[in-house]
PDB file of C-alpha atoms in Angstrom:
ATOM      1  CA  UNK A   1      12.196  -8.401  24.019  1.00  0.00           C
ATOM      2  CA  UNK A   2      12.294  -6.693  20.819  1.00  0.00           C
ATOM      3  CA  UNK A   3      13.262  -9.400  18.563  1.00  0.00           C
ATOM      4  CA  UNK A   4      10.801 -11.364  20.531  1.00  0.00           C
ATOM      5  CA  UNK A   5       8.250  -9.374  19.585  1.00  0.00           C
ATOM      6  CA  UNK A   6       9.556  -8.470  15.765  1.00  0.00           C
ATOM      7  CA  UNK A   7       9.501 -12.677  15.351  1.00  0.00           C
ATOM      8  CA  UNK A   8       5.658 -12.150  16.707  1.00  0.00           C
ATOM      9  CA  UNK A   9       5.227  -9.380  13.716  1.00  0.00           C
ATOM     10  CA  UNK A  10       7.039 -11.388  11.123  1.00  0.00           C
ATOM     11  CA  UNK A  11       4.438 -15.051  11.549  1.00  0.00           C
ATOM     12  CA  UNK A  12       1.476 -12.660  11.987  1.00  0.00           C
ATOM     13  CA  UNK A  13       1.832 -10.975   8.529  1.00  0.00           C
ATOM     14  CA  UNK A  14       2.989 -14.548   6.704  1.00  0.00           C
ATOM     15  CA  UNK A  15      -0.022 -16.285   8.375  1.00  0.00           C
ATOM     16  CA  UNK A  16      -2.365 -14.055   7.452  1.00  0.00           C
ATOM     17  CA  UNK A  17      -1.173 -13.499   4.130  1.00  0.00           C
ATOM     18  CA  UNK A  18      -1.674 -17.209   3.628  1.00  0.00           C
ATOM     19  CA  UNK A  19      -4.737 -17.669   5.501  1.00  0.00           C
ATOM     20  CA  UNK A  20      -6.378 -14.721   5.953  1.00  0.00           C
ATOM     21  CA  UNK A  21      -7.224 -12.642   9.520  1.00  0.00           C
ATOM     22  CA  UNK A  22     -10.306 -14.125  10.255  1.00  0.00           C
ATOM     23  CA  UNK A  23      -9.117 -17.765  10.249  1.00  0.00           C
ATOM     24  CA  UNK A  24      -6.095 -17.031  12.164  1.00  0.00           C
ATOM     25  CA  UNK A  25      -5.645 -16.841  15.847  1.00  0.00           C
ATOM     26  CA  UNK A  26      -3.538 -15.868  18.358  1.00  0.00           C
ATOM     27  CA  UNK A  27      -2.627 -19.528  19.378  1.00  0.00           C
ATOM     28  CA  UNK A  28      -2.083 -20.327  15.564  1.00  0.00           C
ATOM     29  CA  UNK A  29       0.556 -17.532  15.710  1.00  0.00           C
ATOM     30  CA  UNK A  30       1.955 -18.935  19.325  1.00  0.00           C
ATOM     31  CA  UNK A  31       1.992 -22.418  17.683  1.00  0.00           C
ATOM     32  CA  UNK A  32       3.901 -21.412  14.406  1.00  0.00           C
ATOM     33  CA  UNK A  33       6.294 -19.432  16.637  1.00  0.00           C
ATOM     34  CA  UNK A  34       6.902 -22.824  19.112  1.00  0.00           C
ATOM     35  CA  UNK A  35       5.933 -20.154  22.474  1.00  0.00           C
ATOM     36  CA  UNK A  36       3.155 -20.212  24.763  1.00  0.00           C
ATOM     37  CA  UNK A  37      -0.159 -18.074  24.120  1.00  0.00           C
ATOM     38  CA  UNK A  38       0.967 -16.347  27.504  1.00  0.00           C
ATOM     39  CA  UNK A  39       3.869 -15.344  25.927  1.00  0.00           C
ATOM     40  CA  UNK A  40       2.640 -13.888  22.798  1.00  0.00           C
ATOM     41  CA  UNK A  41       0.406 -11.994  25.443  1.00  0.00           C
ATOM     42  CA  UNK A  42       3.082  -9.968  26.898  1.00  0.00           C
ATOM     43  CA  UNK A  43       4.135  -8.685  24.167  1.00  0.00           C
ATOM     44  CA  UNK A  44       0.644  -7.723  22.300  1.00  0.00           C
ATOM     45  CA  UNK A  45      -3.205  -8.335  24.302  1.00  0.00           C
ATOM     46  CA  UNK A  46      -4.588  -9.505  21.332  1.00  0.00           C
ATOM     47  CA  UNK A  47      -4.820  -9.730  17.525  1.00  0.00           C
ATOM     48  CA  UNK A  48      -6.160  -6.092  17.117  1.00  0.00           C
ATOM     49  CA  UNK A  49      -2.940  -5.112  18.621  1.00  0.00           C
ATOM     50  CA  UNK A  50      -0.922  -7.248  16.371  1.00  0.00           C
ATOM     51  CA  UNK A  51      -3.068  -6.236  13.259  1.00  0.00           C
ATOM     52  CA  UNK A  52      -2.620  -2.398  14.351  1.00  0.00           C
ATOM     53  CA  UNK A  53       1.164  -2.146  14.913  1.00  0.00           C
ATOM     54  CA  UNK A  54       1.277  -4.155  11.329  1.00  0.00           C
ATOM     55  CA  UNK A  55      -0.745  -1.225   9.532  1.00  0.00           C
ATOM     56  CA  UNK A  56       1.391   1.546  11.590  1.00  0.00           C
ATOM     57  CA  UNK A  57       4.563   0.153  10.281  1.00  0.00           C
ATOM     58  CA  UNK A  58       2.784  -0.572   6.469  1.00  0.00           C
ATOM     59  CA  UNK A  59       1.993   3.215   6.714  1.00  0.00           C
ATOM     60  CA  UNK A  60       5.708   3.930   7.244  1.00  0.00           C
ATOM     61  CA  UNK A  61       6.855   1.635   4.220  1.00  0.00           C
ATOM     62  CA  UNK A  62       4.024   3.739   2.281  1.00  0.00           C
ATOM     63  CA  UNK A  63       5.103   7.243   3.165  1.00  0.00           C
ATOM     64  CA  UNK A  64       8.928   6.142   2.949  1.00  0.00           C
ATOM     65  CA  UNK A  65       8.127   5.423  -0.907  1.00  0.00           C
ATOM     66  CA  UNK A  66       6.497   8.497  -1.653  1.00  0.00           C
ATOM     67  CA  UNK A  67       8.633  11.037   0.822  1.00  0.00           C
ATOM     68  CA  UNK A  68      10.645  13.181  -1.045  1.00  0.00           C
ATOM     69  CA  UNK A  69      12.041  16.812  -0.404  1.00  0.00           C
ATOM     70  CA  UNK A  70      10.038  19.460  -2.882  1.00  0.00           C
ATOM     71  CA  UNK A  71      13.589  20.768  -3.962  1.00  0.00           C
ATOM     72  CA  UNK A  72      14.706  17.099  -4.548  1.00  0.00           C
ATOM     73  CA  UNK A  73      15.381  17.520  -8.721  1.00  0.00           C
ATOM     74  CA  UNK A  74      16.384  13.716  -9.252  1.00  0.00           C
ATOM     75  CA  UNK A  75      12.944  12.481  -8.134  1.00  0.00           C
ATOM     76  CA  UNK A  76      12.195   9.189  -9.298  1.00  0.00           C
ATOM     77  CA  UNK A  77       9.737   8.872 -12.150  1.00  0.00           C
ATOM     78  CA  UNK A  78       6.100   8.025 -10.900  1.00  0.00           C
ATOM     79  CA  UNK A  79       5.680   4.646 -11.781  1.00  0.00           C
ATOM     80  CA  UNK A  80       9.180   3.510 -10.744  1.00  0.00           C
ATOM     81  CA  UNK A  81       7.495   4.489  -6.827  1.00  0.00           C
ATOM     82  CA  UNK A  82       4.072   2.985  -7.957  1.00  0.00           C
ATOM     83  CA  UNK A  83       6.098   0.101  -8.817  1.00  0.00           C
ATOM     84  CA  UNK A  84       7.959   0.681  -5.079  1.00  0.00           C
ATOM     85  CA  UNK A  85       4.505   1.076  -3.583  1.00  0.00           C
ATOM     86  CA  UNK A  86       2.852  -1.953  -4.761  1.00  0.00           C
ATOM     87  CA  UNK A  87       5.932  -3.876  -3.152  1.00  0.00           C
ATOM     88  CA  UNK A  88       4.569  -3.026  -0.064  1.00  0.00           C
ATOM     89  CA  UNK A  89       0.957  -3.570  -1.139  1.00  0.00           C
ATOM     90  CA  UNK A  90       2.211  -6.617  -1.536  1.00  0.00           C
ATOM     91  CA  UNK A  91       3.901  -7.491   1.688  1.00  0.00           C
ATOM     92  CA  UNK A  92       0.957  -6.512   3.393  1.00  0.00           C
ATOM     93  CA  UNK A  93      -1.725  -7.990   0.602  1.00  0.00           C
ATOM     94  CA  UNK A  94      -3.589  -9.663   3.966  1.00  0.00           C
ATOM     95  CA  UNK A  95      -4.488  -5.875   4.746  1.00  0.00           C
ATOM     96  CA  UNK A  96      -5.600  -4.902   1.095  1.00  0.00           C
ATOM     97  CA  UNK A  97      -7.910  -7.940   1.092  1.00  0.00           C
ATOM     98  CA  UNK A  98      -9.633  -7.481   4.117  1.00  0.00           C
ATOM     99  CA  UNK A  99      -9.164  -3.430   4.177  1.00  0.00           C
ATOM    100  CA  UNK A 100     -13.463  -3.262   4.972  1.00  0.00           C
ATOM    101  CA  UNK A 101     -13.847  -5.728   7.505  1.00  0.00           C
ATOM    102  CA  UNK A 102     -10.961  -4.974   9.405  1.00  0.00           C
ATOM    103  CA  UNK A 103     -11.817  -1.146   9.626  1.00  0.00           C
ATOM    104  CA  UNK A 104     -15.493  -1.889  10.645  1.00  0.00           C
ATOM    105  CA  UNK A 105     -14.291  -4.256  13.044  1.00  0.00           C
ATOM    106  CA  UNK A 106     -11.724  -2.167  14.748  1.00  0.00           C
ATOM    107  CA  UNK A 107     -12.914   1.663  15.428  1.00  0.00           C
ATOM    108  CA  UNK A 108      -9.314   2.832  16.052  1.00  0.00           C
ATOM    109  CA  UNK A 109      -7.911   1.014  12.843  1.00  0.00           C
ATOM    110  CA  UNK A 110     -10.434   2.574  10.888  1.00  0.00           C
ATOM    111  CA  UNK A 111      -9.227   5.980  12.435  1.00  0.00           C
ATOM    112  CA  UNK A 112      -6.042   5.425  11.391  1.00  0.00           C
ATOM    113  CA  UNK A 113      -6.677   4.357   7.495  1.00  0.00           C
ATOM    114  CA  UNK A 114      -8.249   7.619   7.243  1.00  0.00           C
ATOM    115  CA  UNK A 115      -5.141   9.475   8.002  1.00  0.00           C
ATOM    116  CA  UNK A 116      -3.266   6.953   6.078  1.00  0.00           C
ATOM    117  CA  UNK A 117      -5.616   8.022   3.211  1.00  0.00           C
ATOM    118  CA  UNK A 118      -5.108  11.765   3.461  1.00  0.00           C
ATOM    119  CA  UNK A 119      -1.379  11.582   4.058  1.00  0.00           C
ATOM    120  CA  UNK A 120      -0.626   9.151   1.102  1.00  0.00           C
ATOM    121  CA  UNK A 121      -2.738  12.148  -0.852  1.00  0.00           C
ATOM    122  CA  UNK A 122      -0.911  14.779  -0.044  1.00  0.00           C
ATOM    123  CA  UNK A 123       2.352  12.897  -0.811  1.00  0.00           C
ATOM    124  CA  UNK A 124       0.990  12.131  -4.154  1.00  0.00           C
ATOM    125  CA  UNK A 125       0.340  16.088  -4.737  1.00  0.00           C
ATOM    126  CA  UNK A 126       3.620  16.838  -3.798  1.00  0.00           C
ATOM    127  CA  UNK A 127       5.231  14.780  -5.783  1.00  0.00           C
ATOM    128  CA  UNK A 128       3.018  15.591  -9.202  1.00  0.00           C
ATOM    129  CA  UNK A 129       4.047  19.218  -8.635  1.00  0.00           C
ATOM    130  CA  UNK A 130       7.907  18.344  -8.744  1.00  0.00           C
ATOM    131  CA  UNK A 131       7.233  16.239 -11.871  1.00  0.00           C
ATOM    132  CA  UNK A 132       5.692  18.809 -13.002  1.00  0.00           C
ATOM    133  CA  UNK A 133       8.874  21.188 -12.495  1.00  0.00           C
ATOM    134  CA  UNK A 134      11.022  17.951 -13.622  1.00  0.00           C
ATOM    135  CA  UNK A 135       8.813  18.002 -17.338  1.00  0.00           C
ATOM    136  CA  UNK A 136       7.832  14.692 -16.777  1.00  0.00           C
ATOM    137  CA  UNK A 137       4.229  15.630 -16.422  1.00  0.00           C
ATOM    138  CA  UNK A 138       1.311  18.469 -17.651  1.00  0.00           C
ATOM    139  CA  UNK A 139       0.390  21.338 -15.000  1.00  0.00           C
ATOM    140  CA  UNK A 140      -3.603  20.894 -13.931  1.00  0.00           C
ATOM    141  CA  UNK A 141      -4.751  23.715 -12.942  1.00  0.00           C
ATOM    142  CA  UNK A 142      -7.933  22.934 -11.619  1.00  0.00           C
ATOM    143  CA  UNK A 143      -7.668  21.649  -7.541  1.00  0.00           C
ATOM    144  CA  UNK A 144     -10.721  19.193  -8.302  1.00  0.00           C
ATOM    145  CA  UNK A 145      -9.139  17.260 -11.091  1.00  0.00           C
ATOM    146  CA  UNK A 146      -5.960  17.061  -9.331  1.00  0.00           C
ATOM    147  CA  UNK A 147      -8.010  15.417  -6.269  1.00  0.00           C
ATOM    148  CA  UNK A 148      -9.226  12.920  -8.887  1.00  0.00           C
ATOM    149  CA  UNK A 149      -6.597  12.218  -9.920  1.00  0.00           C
ATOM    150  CA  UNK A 150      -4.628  10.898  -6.565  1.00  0.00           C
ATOM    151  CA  UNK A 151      -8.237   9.484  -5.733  1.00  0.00           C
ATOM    152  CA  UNK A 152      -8.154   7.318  -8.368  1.00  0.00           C
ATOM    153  CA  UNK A 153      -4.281   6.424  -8.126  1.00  0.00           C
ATOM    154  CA  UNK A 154      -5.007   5.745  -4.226  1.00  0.00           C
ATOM    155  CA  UNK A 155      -8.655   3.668  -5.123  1.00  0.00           C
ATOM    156  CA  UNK A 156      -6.848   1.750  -7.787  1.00  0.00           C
ATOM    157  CA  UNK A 157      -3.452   0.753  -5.746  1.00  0.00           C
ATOM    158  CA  UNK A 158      -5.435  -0.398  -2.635  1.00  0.00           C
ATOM    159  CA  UNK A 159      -8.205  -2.374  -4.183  1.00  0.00           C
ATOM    160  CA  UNK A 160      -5.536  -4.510  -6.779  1.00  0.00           C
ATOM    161  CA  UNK A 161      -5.967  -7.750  -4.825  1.00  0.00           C
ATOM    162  CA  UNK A 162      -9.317  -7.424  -4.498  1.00  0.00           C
ATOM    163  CA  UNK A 163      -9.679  -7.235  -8.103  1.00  0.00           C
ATOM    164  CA  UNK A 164      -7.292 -10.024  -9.225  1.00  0.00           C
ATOM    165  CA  UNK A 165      -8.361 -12.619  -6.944  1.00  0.00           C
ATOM    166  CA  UNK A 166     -10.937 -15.121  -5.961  1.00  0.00           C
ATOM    167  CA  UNK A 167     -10.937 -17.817  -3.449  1.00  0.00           C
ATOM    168  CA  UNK A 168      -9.584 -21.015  -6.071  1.00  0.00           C
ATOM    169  CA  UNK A 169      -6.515 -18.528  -7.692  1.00  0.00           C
ATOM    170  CA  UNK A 170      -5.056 -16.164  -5.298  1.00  0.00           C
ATOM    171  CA  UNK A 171      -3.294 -12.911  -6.902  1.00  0.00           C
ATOM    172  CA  UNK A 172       0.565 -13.954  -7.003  1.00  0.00           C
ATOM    173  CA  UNK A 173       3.293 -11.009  -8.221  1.00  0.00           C
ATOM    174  CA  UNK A 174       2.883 -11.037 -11.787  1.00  0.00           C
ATOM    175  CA  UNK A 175      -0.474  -8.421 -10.775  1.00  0.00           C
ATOM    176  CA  UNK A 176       1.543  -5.798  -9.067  1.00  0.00           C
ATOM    177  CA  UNK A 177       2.526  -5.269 -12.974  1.00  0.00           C
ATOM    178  CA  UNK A 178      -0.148  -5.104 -14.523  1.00  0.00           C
ATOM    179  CA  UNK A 179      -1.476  -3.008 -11.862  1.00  0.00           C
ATOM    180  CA  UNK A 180       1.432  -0.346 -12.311  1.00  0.00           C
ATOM    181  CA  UNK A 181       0.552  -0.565 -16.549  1.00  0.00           C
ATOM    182  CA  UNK A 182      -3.321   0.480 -15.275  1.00  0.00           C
ATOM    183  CA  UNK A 183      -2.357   3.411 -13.034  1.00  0.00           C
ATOM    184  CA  UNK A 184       0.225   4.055 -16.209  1.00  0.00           C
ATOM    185  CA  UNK A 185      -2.708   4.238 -18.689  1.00  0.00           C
ATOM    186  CA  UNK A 186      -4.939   6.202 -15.919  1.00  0.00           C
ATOM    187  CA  UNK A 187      -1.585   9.127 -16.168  1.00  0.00           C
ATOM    188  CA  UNK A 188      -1.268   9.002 -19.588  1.00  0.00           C
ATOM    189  CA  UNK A 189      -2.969  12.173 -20.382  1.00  0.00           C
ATOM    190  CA  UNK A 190      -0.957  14.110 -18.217  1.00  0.00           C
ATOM    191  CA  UNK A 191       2.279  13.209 -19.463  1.00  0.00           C
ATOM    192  CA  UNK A 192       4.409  15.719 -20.854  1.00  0.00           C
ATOM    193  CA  UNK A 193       4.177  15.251 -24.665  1.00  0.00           C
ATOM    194  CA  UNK A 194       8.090  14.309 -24.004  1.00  0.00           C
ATOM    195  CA  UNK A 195       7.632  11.225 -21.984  1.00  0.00           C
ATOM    196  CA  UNK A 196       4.327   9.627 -23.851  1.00  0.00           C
ATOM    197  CA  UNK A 197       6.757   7.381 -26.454  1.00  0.00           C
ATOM    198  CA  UNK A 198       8.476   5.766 -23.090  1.00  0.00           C
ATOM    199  CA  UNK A 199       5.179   5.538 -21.673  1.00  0.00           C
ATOM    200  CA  UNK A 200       3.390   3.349 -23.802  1.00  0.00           C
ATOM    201  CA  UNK A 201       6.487   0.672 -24.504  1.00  0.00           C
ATOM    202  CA  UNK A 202       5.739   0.807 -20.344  1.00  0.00           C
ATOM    203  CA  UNK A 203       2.083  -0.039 -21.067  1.00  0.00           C
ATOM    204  CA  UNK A 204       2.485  -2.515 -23.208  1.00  0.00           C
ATOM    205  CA  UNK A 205       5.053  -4.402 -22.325  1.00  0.00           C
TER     206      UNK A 205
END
């Protein structure tokens, strides 16, 4: 039952990926799968469900990136987890693309962004202050800049796709690097004076 439904997980995210939600269907996902529609039934009622469990389990990947222990000392530098992060942006680019109309479609999906939202935040604070103990970044002081700050590292992550493509080229790998060199120039000021030389051959590479 649970591979069954893991296969059902797998087509969804390649189909829409490829397609897009709104022009795939449940019976497209049956079809590419070789089962019935009543099968695919039993395991989720509809394409909400599918598109739900799919977020829940892109929220993991998220989290998994940016969870680390306070006390951890050998925290990865930031942009080798932006660079971590935008692999799953990637995997789950369908989502990215179609963040808006999927949350005003779907009340409880839109629910469950905004805790996304605020968790990936606080994750993002957490980890700035342990760089900050590490001397890989500046201390800021003020609370409102700091919120700015992961603002604008969240805003600019989840909108990459929607940025980079249009309907005749579609946004292909090469982006998720030049969208970890933009979040790199956005952090630049509050590198430690130490780690600006490494940061630019980063940026300009």
């Amino acid at each position: 039952m649970a591979k069954n439904r893991q296969r059902i997980l797998d087509v969804s995210i390649e189909l829409f990926n490829q397609s897009g939600v709104v022009a795939v269907t449940t019976n497209h996902i049956a079809q590419a799968l070789e089962i019935s529609p009543g099968n695919l039934y039993f395991h989720f009622r509809n394409k909400e469900e599918i598109i739900c469990e799919l977020f829940d389990t892109m929220c993991e990947a998220t989290y998994s990136v940016w969870r680390h222990s306070s006390e951890q000392e050998d925290l990865p530098p930031p942009l080798e987890l932006v660079e971590r992060s935008f692999e799953v942006i990637w995997q789950y680019r369908f989502f990215h693309r179609e963040s808006y109309h999927l949350r005003k479609k779907d009340p409880i999906l839109a629910k469950k962004w905004r805790t996304y939202v605020l968790k990936t935040m606080r994750l993002l604070l957490a980890n700035y202050k342990q760089w900050v103990k590490m001397g890989v970044m500046r201390p800021v002081k003020d609370p409102k800049e700091m919120q700015m700050i992961s603002e604008l590292v969240l805003i600019t992550s989840i909108s990459l796709f929607q940025f980079f493509e249009s309907p005749e080229q579609p946004a292909s790998k090469k982006h998720l690097k030049q969208g970890a060199q933009h979040i790199a120039r956005l952090l630049k000021p509050y590198y430690s004076d130490e780690m600006q030389g490494s940061l630019q051959k980063y940026i300009l590479k």
